[in-house]
Amino acid sequence: MAYTKSVHGSDGSFTPATDYTDITPNVEVHFYEWHGTFSGDLLEDSGFDDSTNWKKNVRGMYDLKGTGVGTIVVGAALPGFAATYGAGVENAPPSAADFTLQAVTGDTYTFKGIISSWRTVVRKPDRVILTVSFESHLAVTVNG
Amino acid sequence: MATLTGVNGKVVVGDGPTINVTEFEADIQRDLFDDSHFDPIGDGTEGNARSKVGGMSKCVGRLTGWMRSGTMPGIGTMATEHDAAGGEFNLIADMNGTGADIGYEFNGLMGDMTVDVIKIGLVAVSCSFESQGLVAAYVA
């Protein structure tokens, strides 16, 4: 077995759209953290034709949900939904906003998605922290 | 450019309590709907990856600070079945830092308000709020 090692986050990156500035004009964010959760439905498929008493399942639909966290650079605006609502509107699905979540060079999740929340926390003695929440739309490509 | 901090932040609530705000959270949210469906029209939604579409947006958040003397905090203007909300909120993250003020501007409602009084400390006040209508970039 080839040697493998634990991955350090120093090579990670988070890009919440291929053209981020269309969604958040005049916002410069330095992301330092991202979280992603793959969730898939498990559907019970136990049947009378199986004489054992062990349950069986089949996999259903899945999506990827997560958050990205970063600081905001002075001189930029605060983030929000642009006039065109960026990635995904109620009348049309997202068409060009590819999210890229990288753990280390060469190991990525790539997908079209929708941003569901921009959460800005401002405390007088601290940095301004932005948390972006998102959900995938259709297929998620792993490593490529 | 430097990282944005809260040192030059500012909060203005047009029809609410007067408190010395030290912290605010603003969460601009959008509804998401699962649009997964069969693919008889060839729109690329076949397969087991969920399809999504976005809906309406709002801003919800919370203010935290210290009570000012002479002004017992209250909820302020609230919408009723006869009258819409009219309290203007200005949440500013940077006030005249290295450029123009940056923040959010919207009409909103205050929800709950909590006042904590302890013998040995300052009187703390916190309240929640929610936008009513458009949330725009703050313009000084």
PDB file of N, CA, C and O in Angstrom, chain A residues 9-79:
ATOM      1  N   GLY A   9      -4.365  21.869   6.379  1.00  0.00           N
ATOM      2  CA  GLY A   9      -5.247  22.819   5.706  1.00  0.00           C
ATOM      3  C   GLY A   9      -4.548  23.971   5.025  1.00  0.00           C
ATOM      4  O   GLY A   9      -5.202  24.795   4.372  1.00  0.00           O
ATOM      5  N   SER A  10      -3.235  24.062   5.115  1.00  0.00           N
ATOM      6  CA  SER A  10      -2.543  25.230   4.586  1.00  0.00           C
ATOM      7  C   SER A  10      -2.676  25.368   3.075  1.00  0.00           C
ATOM      8  O   SER A  10      -2.559  26.463   2.545  1.00  0.00           O
ATOM      9  N   ASP A  11      -2.937  24.247   2.366  1.00  0.00           N
ATOM     10  CA  ASP A  11      -3.089  24.328   0.916  1.00  0.00           C
ATOM     11  C   ASP A  11      -4.552  24.414   0.489  1.00  0.00           C
ATOM     12  O   ASP A  11      -4.846  24.333  -0.704  1.00  0.00           O
ATOM     13  N   GLY A  12      -5.448  24.546   1.450  1.00  0.00           N
ATOM     14  CA  GLY A  12      -6.865  24.588   1.122  1.00  0.00           C
ATOM     15  C   GLY A  12      -7.280  25.906   0.496  1.00  0.00           C
ATOM     16  O   GLY A  12      -6.559  26.896   0.535  1.00  0.00           O
ATOM     17  N   SER A  13      -8.452  25.897  -0.139  1.00  0.00           N
ATOM     18  CA  SER A  13      -9.022  27.134  -0.673  1.00  0.00           C
ATOM     19  C   SER A  13     -10.526  26.980  -0.792  1.00  0.00           C
ATOM     20  O   SER A  13     -11.048  25.857  -0.816  1.00  0.00           O
ATOM     21  N   PHE A  14     -11.207  28.120  -0.873  1.00  0.00           N
ATOM     22  CA  PHE A  14     -12.670  28.123  -0.992  1.00  0.00           C
ATOM     23  C   PHE A  14     -13.051  29.200  -1.991  1.00  0.00           C
ATOM     24  O   PHE A  14     -12.751  30.373  -1.789  1.00  0.00           O
ATOM     25  N   THR A  15     -13.701  28.791  -3.082  1.00  0.00           N
ATOM     26  CA  THR A  15     -14.146  29.736  -4.098  1.00  0.00           C
ATOM     27  C   THR A  15     -15.649  29.559  -4.279  1.00  0.00           C
ATOM     28  O   THR A  15     -16.098  28.558  -4.843  1.00  0.00           O
ATOM     29  N   PRO A  16     -16.465  30.497  -3.781  1.00  0.00           N
ATOM     30  CA  PRO A  16     -17.914  30.311  -3.818  1.00  0.00           C
ATOM     31  C   PRO A  16     -18.561  30.641  -5.147  1.00  0.00           C
ATOM     32  O   PRO A  16     -19.746  30.831  -5.221  1.00  0.00           O
ATOM     33  N   ALA A  17     -17.810  30.774  -6.214  1.00  0.00           N
ATOM     34  CA  ALA A  17     -18.356  30.944  -7.570  1.00  0.00           C
ATOM     35  C   ALA A  17     -17.178  31.209  -8.492  1.00  0.00           C
ATOM     36  O   ALA A  17     -16.192  31.802  -8.088  1.00  0.00           O
ATOM     37  N   THR A  18     -17.318  30.803  -9.744  1.00  0.00           N
ATOM     38  CA  THR A  18     -16.211  31.059 -10.670  1.00  0.00           C
ATOM     39  C   THR A  18     -16.015  32.556 -10.877  1.00  0.00           C
ATOM     40  O   THR A  18     -14.911  33.035 -11.033  1.00  0.00           O
ATOM     41  N   ASP A  19     -17.112  33.304 -10.908  1.00  0.00           N
ATOM     42  CA  ASP A  19     -16.996  34.757 -10.995  1.00  0.00           C
ATOM     43  C   ASP A  19     -17.623  35.347  -9.741  1.00  0.00           C
ATOM     44  O   ASP A  19     -18.746  35.830  -9.751  1.00  0.00           O
ATOM     45  N   TYR A  20     -16.880  35.314  -8.658  1.00  0.00           N
ATOM     46  CA  TYR A  20     -17.365  35.717  -7.348  1.00  0.00           C
ATOM     47  C   TYR A  20     -17.849  37.159  -7.349  1.00  0.00           C
ATOM     48  O   TYR A  20     -18.795  37.518  -6.675  1.00  0.00           O
ATOM     49  N   THR A  21     -17.245  38.009  -8.146  1.00  0.00           N
ATOM     50  CA  THR A  21     -17.569  39.431  -8.089  1.00  0.00           C
ATOM     51  C   THR A  21     -18.938  39.733  -8.692  1.00  0.00           C
ATOM     52  O   THR A  21     -19.505  40.781  -8.433  1.00  0.00           O
ATOM     53  N   ASP A  22     -19.495  38.828  -9.490  1.00  0.00           N
ATOM     54  CA  ASP A  22     -20.844  39.046  -9.995  1.00  0.00           C
ATOM     55  C   ASP A  22     -21.869  38.903  -8.880  1.00  0.00           C
ATOM     56  O   ASP A  22     -22.923  39.525  -8.901  1.00  0.00           O
ATOM     57  N   ILE A  23     -21.560  38.028  -7.913  1.00  0.00           N
ATOM     58  CA  ILE A  23     -22.496  37.792  -6.824  1.00  0.00           C
ATOM     59  C   ILE A  23     -22.323  38.846  -5.735  1.00  0.00           C
ATOM     60  O   ILE A  23     -23.271  39.326  -5.151  1.00  0.00           O
ATOM     61  N   THR A  24     -21.097  39.214  -5.473  1.00  0.00           N
ATOM     62  CA  THR A  24     -20.803  40.138  -4.377  1.00  0.00           C
ATOM     63  C   THR A  24     -19.911  41.256  -4.889  1.00  0.00           C
ATOM     64  O   THR A  24     -18.713  41.286  -4.602  1.00  0.00           O
ATOM     65  N   PRO A  25     -20.470  42.186  -5.638  1.00  0.00           N
ATOM     66  CA  PRO A  25     -19.627  43.242  -6.200  1.00  0.00           C
ATOM     67  C   PRO A  25     -18.947  44.062  -5.117  1.00  0.00           C
ATOM     68  O   PRO A  25     -19.538  44.376  -4.103  1.00  0.00           O
ATOM     69  N   ASN A  26     -17.692  44.393  -5.337  1.00  0.00           N
ATOM     70  CA  ASN A  26     -16.905  45.244  -4.449  1.00  0.00           C
ATOM     71  C   ASN A  26     -16.622  44.612  -3.090  1.00  0.00           C
ATOM     72  O   ASN A  26     -16.301  45.316  -2.142  1.00  0.00           O
ATOM     73  N   VAL A  27     -16.764  43.311  -2.982  1.00  0.00           N
ATOM     74  CA  VAL A  27     -16.445  42.647  -1.729  1.00  0.00           C
ATOM     75  C   VAL A  27     -15.162  41.855  -1.903  1.00  0.00           C
ATOM     76  O   VAL A  27     -15.024  41.084  -2.830  1.00  0.00           O
ATOM     77  N   GLU A  28     -14.210  42.066  -0.993  1.00  0.00           N
ATOM     78  CA  GLU A  28     -12.985  41.268  -0.989  1.00  0.00           C
ATOM     79  C   GLU A  28     -12.948  40.488   0.316  1.00  0.00           C
ATOM     80  O   GLU A  28     -12.907  41.066   1.399  1.00  0.00           O
ATOM     81  N   VAL A  29     -13.010  39.181   0.196  1.00  0.00           N
ATOM     82  CA  VAL A  29     -13.051  38.311   1.373  1.00  0.00           C
ATOM     83  C   VAL A  29     -11.838  37.391   1.364  1.00  0.00           C
ATOM     84  O   VAL A  29     -11.501  36.818   0.339  1.00  0.00           O
ATOM     85  N   HIS A  30     -11.184  37.257   2.494  1.00  0.00           N
ATOM     86  CA  HIS A  30     -10.076  36.321   2.649  1.00  0.00           C
ATOM     87  C   HIS A  30     -10.610  35.113   3.430  1.00  0.00           C
ATOM     88  O   HIS A  30     -10.701  35.156   4.649  1.00  0.00           O
ATOM     89  N   PHE A  31     -10.943  34.071   2.699  1.00  0.00           N
ATOM     90  CA  PHE A  31     -11.458  32.871   3.353  1.00  0.00           C
ATOM     91  C   PHE A  31     -10.322  32.097   4.011  1.00  0.00           C
ATOM     92  O   PHE A  31      -9.229  31.975   3.458  1.00  0.00           O
ATOM     93  N   TYR A  32     -10.602  31.549   5.203  1.00  0.00           N
ATOM     94  CA  TYR A  32      -9.586  30.745   5.889  1.00  0.00           C
ATOM     95  C   TYR A  32     -10.122  29.403   6.353  1.00  0.00           C
ATOM     96  O   TYR A  32      -9.386  28.594   6.938  1.00  0.00           O
ATOM     97  N   GLU A  33     -11.386  29.148   6.065  1.00  0.00           N
ATOM     98  CA  GLU A  33     -11.994  27.917   6.595  1.00  0.00           C
ATOM     99  C   GLU A  33     -13.184  27.550   5.731  1.00  0.00           C
ATOM    100  O   GLU A  33     -13.920  28.428   5.282  1.00  0.00           O
ATOM    101  N   TRP A  34     -13.372  26.270   5.466  1.00  0.00           N
ATOM    102  CA  TRP A  34     -14.621  25.825   4.856  1.00  0.00           C
ATOM    103  C   TRP A  34     -15.006  24.467   5.417  1.00  0.00           C
ATOM    104  O   TRP A  34     -14.170  23.705   5.866  1.00  0.00           O
ATOM    105  N   HIS A  35     -16.325  24.214   5.395  1.00  0.00           N
ATOM    106  CA  HIS A  35     -16.883  22.961   5.874  1.00  0.00           C
ATOM    107  C   HIS A  35     -17.853  22.451   4.822  1.00  0.00           C
ATOM    108  O   HIS A  35     -18.635  23.221   4.289  1.00  0.00           O
ATOM    109  N   GLY A  36     -17.811  21.166   4.504  1.00  0.00           N
ATOM    110  CA  GLY A  36     -18.732  20.584   3.536  1.00  0.00           C
ATOM    111  C   GLY A  36     -19.288  19.276   4.050  1.00  0.00           C
ATOM    112  O   GLY A  36     -18.548  18.463   4.594  1.00  0.00           O
ATOM    113  N   THR A  37     -20.594  19.084   3.881  1.00  0.00           N
ATOM    114  CA  THR A  37     -21.234  17.843   4.312  1.00  0.00           C
ATOM    115  C   THR A  37     -22.002  17.242   3.151  1.00  0.00           C
ATOM    116  O   THR A  37     -22.915  17.865   2.615  1.00  0.00           O
ATOM    117  N   PHE A  38     -21.585  16.040   2.765  1.00  0.00           N
ATOM    118  CA  PHE A  38     -22.335  15.275   1.767  1.00  0.00           C
ATOM    119  C   PHE A  38     -23.463  14.554   2.488  1.00  0.00           C
ATOM    120  O   PHE A  38     -23.216  13.832   3.454  1.00  0.00           O
ATOM    121  N   SER A  39     -24.684  14.717   2.008  1.00  0.00           N
ATOM    122  CA  SER A  39     -25.804  14.003   2.605  1.00  0.00           C
ATOM    123  C   SER A  39     -26.536  13.243   1.507  1.00  0.00           C
ATOM    124  O   SER A  39     -26.891  13.816   0.485  1.00  0.00           O
ATOM    125  N   GLY A  40     -26.744  11.944   1.737  1.00  0.00           N
ATOM    126  CA  GLY A  40     -27.470  11.134   0.770  1.00  0.00           C
ATOM    127  C   GLY A  40     -28.608  10.393   1.445  1.00  0.00           C
ATOM    128  O   GLY A  40     -28.489   9.952   2.588  1.00  0.00           O
ATOM    129  N   ASP A  41     -29.722  10.286   0.748  1.00  0.00           N
ATOM    130  CA  ASP A  41     -30.849   9.539   1.299  1.00  0.00           C
ATOM    131  C   ASP A  41     -30.547   8.044   1.267  1.00  0.00           C
ATOM    132  O   ASP A  41     -29.975   7.538   0.298  1.00  0.00           O
ATOM    133  N   LEU A  42     -30.913   7.355   2.321  1.00  0.00           N
ATOM    134  CA  LEU A  42     -30.861   5.894   2.326  1.00  0.00           C
ATOM    135  C   LEU A  42     -32.295   5.391   2.410  1.00  0.00           C
ATOM    136  O   LEU A  42     -33.020   5.741   3.336  1.00  0.00           O
ATOM    137  N   LEU A  43     -32.691   4.604   1.443  1.00  0.00           N
ATOM    138  CA  LEU A  43     -34.072   4.139   1.347  1.00  0.00           C
ATOM    139  C   LEU A  43     -34.116   2.663   1.688  1.00  0.00           C
ATOM    140  O   LEU A  43     -33.418   1.843   1.073  1.00  0.00           O
ATOM    141  N   GLU A  44     -34.969   2.320   2.648  1.00  0.00           N
ATOM    142  CA  GLU A  44     -35.021   0.917   3.060  1.00  0.00           C
ATOM    143  C   GLU A  44     -35.614   0.068   1.944  1.00  0.00           C
ATOM    144  O   GLU A  44     -36.657   0.419   1.371  1.00  0.00           O
ATOM    145  N   ASP A  45     -34.934  -1.011   1.639  1.00  0.00           N
ATOM    146  CA  ASP A  45     -35.328  -1.855   0.511  1.00  0.00           C
ATOM    147  C   ASP A  45     -35.513  -3.309   0.944  1.00  0.00           C
ATOM    148  O   ASP A  45     -35.415  -4.238   0.141  1.00  0.00           O
ATOM    149  N   SER A  46     -35.796  -3.518   2.226  1.00  0.00           N
ATOM    150  CA  SER A  46     -35.995  -4.892   2.713  1.00  0.00           C
ATOM    151  C   SER A  46     -37.269  -5.461   2.105  1.00  0.00           C
ATOM    152  O   SER A  46     -38.273  -4.761   1.949  1.00  0.00           O
ATOM    153  N   GLY A  47     -37.219  -6.734   1.748  1.00  0.00           N
ATOM    154  CA  GLY A  47     -38.387  -7.336   1.124  1.00  0.00           C
ATOM    155  C   GLY A  47     -38.613  -8.768   1.579  1.00  0.00           C
ATOM    156  O   GLY A  47     -37.719  -9.407   2.165  1.00  0.00           O
ATOM    157  N   PHE A  48     -39.794  -9.283   1.307  1.00  0.00           N
ATOM    158  CA  PHE A  48     -40.126 -10.645   1.684  1.00  0.00           C
ATOM    159  C   PHE A  48     -39.239 -11.664   0.988  1.00  0.00           C
ATOM    160  O   PHE A  48     -39.042 -12.780   1.479  1.00  0.00           O
ATOM    161  N   ASP A  49     -38.707 -11.293  -0.178  1.00  0.00           N
ATOM    162  CA  ASP A  49     -37.900 -12.254  -0.929  1.00  0.00           C
ATOM    163  C   ASP A  49     -36.555 -12.518  -0.275  1.00  0.00           C
ATOM    164  O   ASP A  49     -35.821 -13.427  -0.672  1.00  0.00           O
ATOM    165  N   ASP A  50     -36.189 -11.744   0.724  1.00  0.00           N
ATOM    166  CA  ASP A  50     -34.925 -11.944   1.417  1.00  0.00           C
ATOM    167  C   ASP A  50     -35.210 -12.673   2.725  1.00  0.00           C
ATOM    168  O   ASP A  50     -35.878 -12.145   3.621  1.00  0.00           O
ATOM    169  N   SER A  51     -34.702 -13.917   2.849  1.00  0.00           N
ATOM    170  CA  SER A  51     -35.050 -14.735   4.009  1.00  0.00           C
ATOM    171  C   SER A  51     -34.261 -14.391   5.260  1.00  0.00           C
ATOM    172  O   SER A  51     -34.566 -14.881   6.337  1.00  0.00           O
ATOM    173  N   THR A  52     -33.239 -13.565   5.146  1.00  0.00           N
ATOM    174  CA  THR A  52     -32.483 -13.193   6.338  1.00  0.00           C
ATOM    175  C   THR A  52     -33.201 -12.044   7.054  1.00  0.00           C
ATOM    176  O   THR A  52     -34.128 -11.439   6.525  1.00  0.00           O
ATOM    177  N   ASN A  53     -32.772 -11.768   8.282  1.00  0.00           N
ATOM    178  CA  ASN A  53     -33.386 -10.645   8.992  1.00  0.00           C
ATOM    179  C   ASN A  53     -32.468  -9.437   9.073  1.00  0.00           C
ATOM    180  O   ASN A  53     -32.535  -8.646  10.010  1.00  0.00           O
ATOM    181  N   TRP A  54     -31.641  -9.274   8.065  1.00  0.00           N
ATOM    182  CA  TRP A  54     -30.807  -8.087   7.949  1.00  0.00           C
ATOM    183  C   TRP A  54     -31.438  -7.118   6.970  1.00  0.00           C
ATOM    184  O   TRP A  54     -31.816  -7.504   5.868  1.00  0.00           O
ATOM    185  N   LYS A  55     -31.538  -5.863   7.374  1.00  0.00           N
ATOM    186  CA  LYS A  55     -32.154  -4.856   6.517  1.00  0.00           C
ATOM    187  C   LYS A  55     -31.279  -4.554   5.297  1.00  0.00           C
ATOM    188  O   LYS A  55     -30.065  -4.681   5.346  1.00  0.00           O
ATOM    189  N   LYS A  56     -31.935  -4.150   4.233  1.00  0.00           N
ATOM    190  CA  LYS A  56     -31.240  -3.748   3.024  1.00  0.00           C
ATOM    191  C   LYS A  56     -31.634  -2.320   2.669  1.00  0.00           C
ATOM    192  O   LYS A  56     -32.760  -1.885   2.947  1.00  0.00           O
ATOM    193  N   ASN A  57     -30.705  -1.587   2.069  1.00  0.00           N
ATOM    194  CA  ASN A  57     -30.968  -0.207   1.667  1.00  0.00           C
ATOM    195  C   ASN A  57     -30.511   0.038   0.237  1.00  0.00           C
ATOM    196  O   ASN A  57     -29.633  -0.659  -0.270  1.00  0.00           O
ATOM    197  N   VAL A  58     -31.116   1.018  -0.362  1.00  0.00           N
ATOM    198  CA  VAL A  58     -30.609   1.535  -1.627  1.00  0.00           C
ATOM    199  C   VAL A  58     -30.368   3.034  -1.430  1.00  0.00           C
ATOM    200  O   VAL A  58     -31.023   3.680  -0.622  1.00  0.00           O
ATOM    201  N   ARG A  59     -29.406   3.554  -2.200  1.00  0.00           N
ATOM    202  CA  ARG A  59     -29.094   4.977  -2.060  1.00  0.00           C
ATOM    203  C   ARG A  59     -30.033   5.817  -2.916  1.00  0.00           C
ATOM    204  O   ARG A  59     -30.328   5.467  -4.050  1.00  0.00           O
ATOM    205  N   GLY A  60     -30.480   6.937  -2.368  1.00  0.00           N
ATOM    206  CA  GLY A  60     -31.337   7.855  -3.107  1.00  0.00           C
ATOM    207  C   GLY A  60     -30.569   9.085  -3.540  1.00  0.00           C
ATOM    208  O   GLY A  60     -29.442   9.012  -3.976  1.00  0.00           O
ATOM    209  N   MET A  61     -31.168  10.243  -3.355  1.00  0.00           N
ATOM    210  CA  MET A  61     -30.589  11.481  -3.851  1.00  0.00           C
ATOM    211  C   MET A  61     -29.614  12.070  -2.833  1.00  0.00           C
ATOM    212  O   MET A  61     -29.685  11.793  -1.644  1.00  0.00           O
ATOM    213  N   TYR A  62     -28.687  12.921  -3.343  1.00  0.00           N
ATOM    214  CA  TYR A  62     -27.678  13.490  -2.451  1.00  0.00           C
ATOM    215  C   TYR A  62     -27.495  14.969  -2.776  1.00  0.00           C
ATOM    216  O   TYR A  62     -27.889  15.452  -3.829  1.00  0.00           O
ATOM    217  N   ASP A  63     -26.884  15.687  -1.858  1.00  0.00           N
ATOM    218  CA  ASP A  63     -26.387  17.020  -2.135  1.00  0.00           C
ATOM    219  C   ASP A  63     -25.237  17.327  -1.193  1.00  0.00           C
ATOM    220  O   ASP A  63     -24.933  16.549  -0.283  1.00  0.00           O
ATOM    221  N   LEU A  64     -24.586  18.442  -1.454  1.00  0.00           N
ATOM    222  CA  LEU A  64     -23.482  18.915  -0.620  1.00  0.00           C
ATOM    223  C   LEU A  64     -23.871  20.268  -0.049  1.00  0.00           C
ATOM    224  O   LEU A  64     -24.252  21.166  -0.799  1.00  0.00           O
ATOM    225  N   LYS A  65     -23.811  20.395   1.259  1.00  0.00           N
ATOM    226  CA  LYS A  65     -24.085  21.671   1.919  1.00  0.00           C
ATOM    227  C   LYS A  65     -22.884  22.063   2.755  1.00  0.00           C
ATOM    228  O   LYS A  65     -22.142  21.185   3.240  1.00  0.00           O
ATOM    229  N   GLY A  66     -22.685  23.346   2.922  1.00  0.00           N
ATOM    230  CA  GLY A  66     -21.554  23.731   3.746  1.00  0.00           C
ATOM    231  C   GLY A  66     -21.464  25.213   3.978  1.00  0.00           C
ATOM    232  O   GLY A  66     -22.385  25.977   3.658  1.00  0.00           O
ATOM    233  N   THR A  67     -20.332  25.613   4.551  1.00  0.00           N
ATOM    234  CA  THR A  67     -20.074  27.015   4.851  1.00  0.00           C
ATOM    235  C   THR A  67     -18.620  27.347   4.529  1.00  0.00           C
ATOM    236  O   THR A  67     -17.751  26.469   4.552  1.00  0.00           O
ATOM    237  N   GLY A  68     -18.386  28.619   4.251  1.00  0.00           N
ATOM    238  CA  GLY A  68     -17.035  29.143   4.129  1.00  0.00           C
ATOM    239  C   GLY A  68     -16.909  30.326   5.067  1.00  0.00           C
ATOM    240  O   GLY A  68     -17.861  31.090   5.217  1.00  0.00           O
ATOM    241  N   VAL A  69     -15.766  30.483   5.713  1.00  0.00           N
ATOM    242  CA  VAL A  69     -15.579  31.548   6.703  1.00  0.00           C
ATOM    243  C   VAL A  69     -14.360  32.369   6.314  1.00  0.00           C
ATOM    244  O   VAL A  69     -13.321  31.820   5.932  1.00  0.00           O
ATOM    245  N   GLY A  70     -14.481  33.697   6.447  1.00  0.00           N
ATOM    246  CA  GLY A  70     -13.353  34.536   6.114  1.00  0.00           C
ATOM    247  C   GLY A  70     -13.470  35.920   6.701  1.00  0.00           C
ATOM    248  O   GLY A  70     -14.479  36.268   7.332  1.00  0.00           O
ATOM    249  N   THR A  71     -12.429  36.708   6.506  1.00  0.00           N
ATOM    250  CA  THR A  71     -12.432  38.102   6.947  1.00  0.00           C
ATOM    251  C   THR A  71     -12.672  39.010   5.743  1.00  0.00           C
ATOM    252  O   THR A  71     -12.447  38.610   4.604  1.00  0.00           O
ATOM    253  N   ILE A  72     -13.131  40.220   6.015  1.00  0.00           N
ATOM    254  CA  ILE A  72     -13.436  41.178   4.953  1.00  0.00           C
ATOM    255  C   ILE A  72     -12.358  42.246   4.940  1.00  0.00           C
ATOM    256  O   ILE A  72     -11.883  42.682   5.979  1.00  0.00           O
ATOM    257  N   VAL A  73     -11.975  42.674   3.755  1.00  0.00           N
ATOM    258  CA  VAL A  73     -10.913  43.652   3.616  1.00  0.00           C
ATOM    259  C   VAL A  73     -11.495  45.062   3.648  1.00  0.00           C
ATOM    260  O   VAL A  73     -12.517  45.341   3.028  1.00  0.00           O
ATOM    261  N   VAL A  74     -10.842  45.937   4.369  1.00  0.00           N
ATOM    262  CA  VAL A  74     -11.274  47.338   4.448  1.00  0.00           C
ATOM    263  C   VAL A  74     -11.304  47.952   3.064  1.00  0.00           C
ATOM    264  O   VAL A  74     -10.423  47.728   2.243  1.00  0.00           O
ATOM    265  N   GLY A  75     -12.340  48.739   2.811  1.00  0.00           N
ATOM    266  CA  GLY A  75     -12.484  49.391   1.525  1.00  0.00           C
ATOM    267  C   GLY A  75     -13.483  48.694   0.642  1.00  0.00           C
ATOM    268  O   GLY A  75     -13.953  49.266  -0.330  1.00  0.00           O
ATOM    269  N   ALA A  76     -13.825  47.428   0.972  1.00  0.00           N
ATOM    270  CA  ALA A  76     -14.821  46.702   0.197  1.00  0.00           C
ATOM    271  C   ALA A  76     -16.213  46.979   0.785  1.00  0.00           C
ATOM    272  O   ALA A  76     -16.353  47.546   1.840  1.00  0.00           O
ATOM    273  N   ALA A  77     -17.243  46.559   0.071  1.00  0.00           N
ATOM    274  CA  ALA A  77     -18.608  46.650   0.603  1.00  0.00           C
ATOM    275  C   ALA A  77     -18.871  45.420   1.453  1.00  0.00           C
ATOM    276  O   ALA A  77     -18.074  44.504   1.513  1.00  0.00           O
ATOM    277  N   LEU A  78     -20.026  45.407   2.149  1.00  0.00           N
ATOM    278  CA  LEU A  78     -20.458  44.197   2.823  1.00  0.00           C
ATOM    279  C   LEU A  78     -21.198  43.330   1.818  1.00  0.00           C
ATOM    280  O   LEU A  78     -21.810  43.845   0.892  1.00  0.00           O
ATOM    281  N   PRO A  79     -21.155  42.018   1.965  1.00  0.00           N
ATOM    282  CA  PRO A  79     -21.742  41.142   0.951  1.00  0.00           C
ATOM    283  C   PRO A  79     -23.257  41.091   1.018  1.00  0.00           C
ATOM    284  O   PRO A  79     -23.859  41.277   2.058  1.00  0.00           O
TER     285      PRO A  79
END
